[in-house]
PDB file of C-alpha atoms in Angstrom:
ATOM      1  CA  MET N   1     -43.583 110.411 178.908  1.00 54.00           C
ATOM      2  CA  THR N   2     -40.351 112.028 179.903  1.00 66.00           C
ATOM      3  CA  GLN N   3     -39.976 114.215 182.892  1.00 65.00           C
ATOM      4  CA  ALA N   4     -39.215 117.395 180.871  1.00 74.00           C
ATOM      5  CA  ASN N   5     -42.121 116.770 178.519  1.00 74.00           C
ATOM      6  CA  SER N   6     -44.539 116.075 181.461  1.00 66.00           C
ATOM      7  CA  LEU N   7     -43.687 119.294 183.211  1.00 72.00           C
ATOM      8  CA  ALA N   8     -43.797 121.333 180.051  1.00 79.00           C
ATOM      9  CA  ARG N   9     -47.305 119.967 179.210  1.00 74.00           C
ATOM     10  CA  LEU N  10     -48.484 120.542 182.621  1.00 74.00           C
ATOM     11  CA  VAL N  11     -47.342 124.167 182.782  1.00 77.00           C
ATOM     12  CA  SER N  12     -48.990 124.762 179.466  1.00 82.00           C
ATOM     13  CA  ARG N  13     -52.334 123.099 180.592  1.00 81.00           C
ATOM     14  CA  ILE N  14     -52.421 124.902 183.929  1.00 80.00           C
ATOM     15  CA  ALA N  15     -51.791 128.354 182.282  1.00 78.00           C
ATOM     16  CA  TYR N  16     -55.016 128.053 180.444  1.00 88.00           C
ATOM     17  CA  ASP N  17     -57.167 126.034 182.832  1.00 92.00           C
ATOM     18  CA  GLY N  18     -59.022 128.278 185.105  1.00 93.00           C
ATOM     19  CA  ARG N  19     -60.633 125.427 187.103  1.00 95.00           C
ATOM     20  CA  LEU N  20     -57.349 124.822 188.807  1.00 94.00           C
ATOM     21  CA  THR N  21     -56.366 126.267 192.158  1.00 94.00           C
ATOM     22  CA  VAL N  22     -53.108 126.478 194.037  1.00 94.00           C
ATOM     23  CA  THR N  23     -54.164 123.191 195.804  1.00 96.00           C
ATOM     24  CA  HIS N  24     -54.607 121.323 192.472  1.00 95.00           C
ATOM     25  CA  ILE N  25     -51.188 122.361 191.322  1.00 92.00           C
ATOM     26  CA  SER N  26     -49.563 121.512 194.689  1.00 95.00           C
ATOM     27  CA  LEU N  27     -51.133 117.957 194.591  1.00 96.00           C
ATOM     28  CA  TYR N  28     -50.124 117.448 190.986  1.00 92.00           C
ATOM     29  CA  MET N  29     -46.574 118.487 191.856  1.00 91.00           C
ATOM     30  CA  GLY N  30     -46.648 115.983 194.612  1.00 96.00           C
ATOM     31  CA  LEU N  31     -47.655 113.416 192.202  1.00 94.00           C
ATOM     32  CA  LEU N  32     -44.776 114.329 189.900  1.00 90.00           C
ATOM     33  CA  VAL N  33     -42.358 114.021 192.623  1.00 94.00           C
ATOM     34  CA  LEU N  34     -43.615 110.484 193.542  1.00 95.00           C
ATOM     35  CA  TRP N  35     -43.607 109.498 189.884  1.00 92.00           C
ATOM     36  CA  GLN N  36     -40.022 110.636 189.589  1.00 91.00           C
ATOM     37  CA  GLU N  37     -39.260 108.725 192.849  1.00 95.00           C
ATOM     38  CA  SER N  38     -40.660 105.650 191.349  1.00 95.00           C
ATOM     39  CA  GLY N  39     -38.264 105.705 188.352  1.00 93.00           C
ATOM     40  CA  CYS N  40     -40.943 107.280 186.226  1.00 88.00           C
ATOM     41  CA  LEU N  41     -43.020 104.008 186.196  1.00 92.00           C
ATOM     42  CA  THR N  42     -46.592 104.146 184.849  1.00 92.00           C
ATOM     43  CA  PRO N  43     -48.654 103.497 186.846  1.00 95.00           C
ATOM     44  CA  PHE N  44     -46.715 104.262 190.076  1.00 97.00           C
ATOM     45  CA  ARG N  45     -47.723 103.641 193.681  1.00 96.00           C
ATOM     46  CA  ILE N  46     -48.925 106.410 196.046  1.00 96.00           C
ATOM     47  CA  SER N  47     -50.129 106.776 199.576  1.00 94.00           C
ATOM     48  CA  ARG N  48     -52.326 109.400 200.943  1.00 94.00           C
ATOM     49  CA  LEU N  49     -50.005 110.191 203.963  1.00 94.00           C
ATOM     50  CA  ASP N  50     -46.901 110.626 201.601  1.00 95.00           C
ATOM     51  CA  LEU N  51     -48.803 112.749 199.004  1.00 97.00           C
ATOM     52  CA  MET N  52     -50.460 114.983 201.502  1.00 97.00           C
ATOM     53  CA  ALA N  53     -46.980 115.634 203.272  1.00 98.00           C
ATOM     54  CA  ILE N  54     -45.308 116.348 199.907  1.00 98.00           C
ATOM     55  CA  SER N  55     -48.054 118.529 198.638  1.00 98.00           C
ATOM     56  CA  LYS N  56     -48.473 120.456 202.104  1.00 98.00           C
ATOM     57  CA  ILE N  57     -52.227 119.443 202.252  1.00 98.00           C
ATOM     58  CA  GLY N  58     -53.419 119.292 205.928  1.00 98.00           C
ATOM     59  CA  SER N  59     -57.036 118.252 205.314  1.00 98.00           C
ATOM     60  CA  ILE N  60     -58.070 114.776 204.245  1.00 97.00           C
ATOM     61  CA  ALA N  61     -61.278 116.282 202.911  1.00 98.00           C
ATOM     62  CA  THR N  62     -59.330 118.797 200.818  1.00 98.00           C
ATOM     63  CA  TYR N  63     -57.062 116.071 199.593  1.00 98.00           C
ATOM     64  CA  HIS N  64     -59.802 113.842 198.435  1.00 97.00           C
ATOM     65  CA  LYS N  65     -61.754 116.650 196.852  1.00 98.00           C
ATOM     66  CA  ARG N  66     -58.901 117.992 194.903  1.00 98.00           C
ATOM     67  CA  LEU N  67     -57.726 114.481 193.813  1.00 98.00           C
ATOM     68  CA  LYS N  68     -61.235 113.812 192.662  1.00 98.00           C
ATOM     69  CA  GLU N  69     -61.261 116.940 190.547  1.00 98.00           C
ATOM     70  CA  LEU N  70     -57.832 116.242 189.070  1.00 96.00           C
ATOM     71  CA  ILE N  71     -59.175 112.918 187.946  1.00 96.00           C
ATOM     72  CA  SER N  72     -62.475 114.425 186.573  1.00 96.00           C
ATOM     73  CA  PHE N  73     -60.327 117.123 184.763  1.00 94.00           C
ATOM     74  CA  GLY N  74     -58.314 114.572 183.059  1.00 92.00           C
ATOM     75  CA  TYR N  75     -55.041 115.193 184.678  1.00 92.00           C
ATOM     76  CA  VAL N  76     -54.738 111.835 186.665  1.00 95.00           C
ATOM     77  CA  ARG N  77     -55.866 108.250 186.498  1.00 97.00           C
ATOM     78  CA  TYR N  78     -56.158 106.813 189.870  1.00 96.00           C
ATOM     79  CA  GLN N  79     -56.918 103.313 191.200  1.00 96.00           C
ATOM     80  CA  PRO N  80     -57.490 103.111 194.876  1.00 93.00           C
ATOM     81  CA  SER N  81     -56.245 100.049 196.940  1.00 91.00           C
ATOM     82  CA  TYR N  82     -58.979 100.225 199.571  1.00 88.00           C
ATOM     83  CA  HIS N  83     -56.462  98.642 201.936  1.00 85.00           C
ATOM     84  CA  PRO N  84     -54.967 100.548 204.873  1.00 79.00           C
ATOM     85  CA  THR N  85     -51.374  99.391 204.331  1.00 84.00           C
ATOM     86  CA  LYS N  86     -51.221  98.942 200.530  1.00 89.00           C
ATOM     87  CA  ALA N  87     -50.433 101.975 198.383  1.00 93.00           C
ATOM     88  CA  SER N  88     -52.843 102.948 195.525  1.00 95.00           C
ATOM     89  CA  ASN N  89     -51.870 103.214 191.844  1.00 97.00           C
ATOM     90  CA  ALA N  90     -51.789 106.480 189.860  1.00 97.00           C
ATOM     91  CA  GLU N  91     -50.947 107.554 186.329  1.00 96.00           C
ATOM     92  CA  LEU N  92     -50.289 111.123 185.183  1.00 90.00           C
ATOM     93  CA  LEU N  93     -52.242 112.099 182.069  1.00 86.00           C
ATOM     94  CA  THR N  94     -50.729 114.880 179.897  1.00 73.00           C
ATOM     95  CA  GLY N  95     -52.982 114.901 176.946  1.00 65.00           C
ATOM     96  CA  ASN N  96     -55.362 117.654 175.850  1.00 51.00           C
TER      97      ASN N  96
END
């Protein structure tokens, strides 16, 4: 997935997905930033603290709720590390 194609698909999906809120979009944009910083690797490493800061999300509960929803809506694949100092893995999904 190229950066331009990923963003174009995301914008198209968001326009017609009534389930998404501003917080979902902010979180996904944060994921896009981290994906780009990783050199567009799939999967790429993420940490909650970094992603919350980039996405401007202040509540851990909101972060977890919105990430869980992005996963269930088919926008993200996520593999938690369950380790306090190791980053988790994420993958952006741009399919239908």
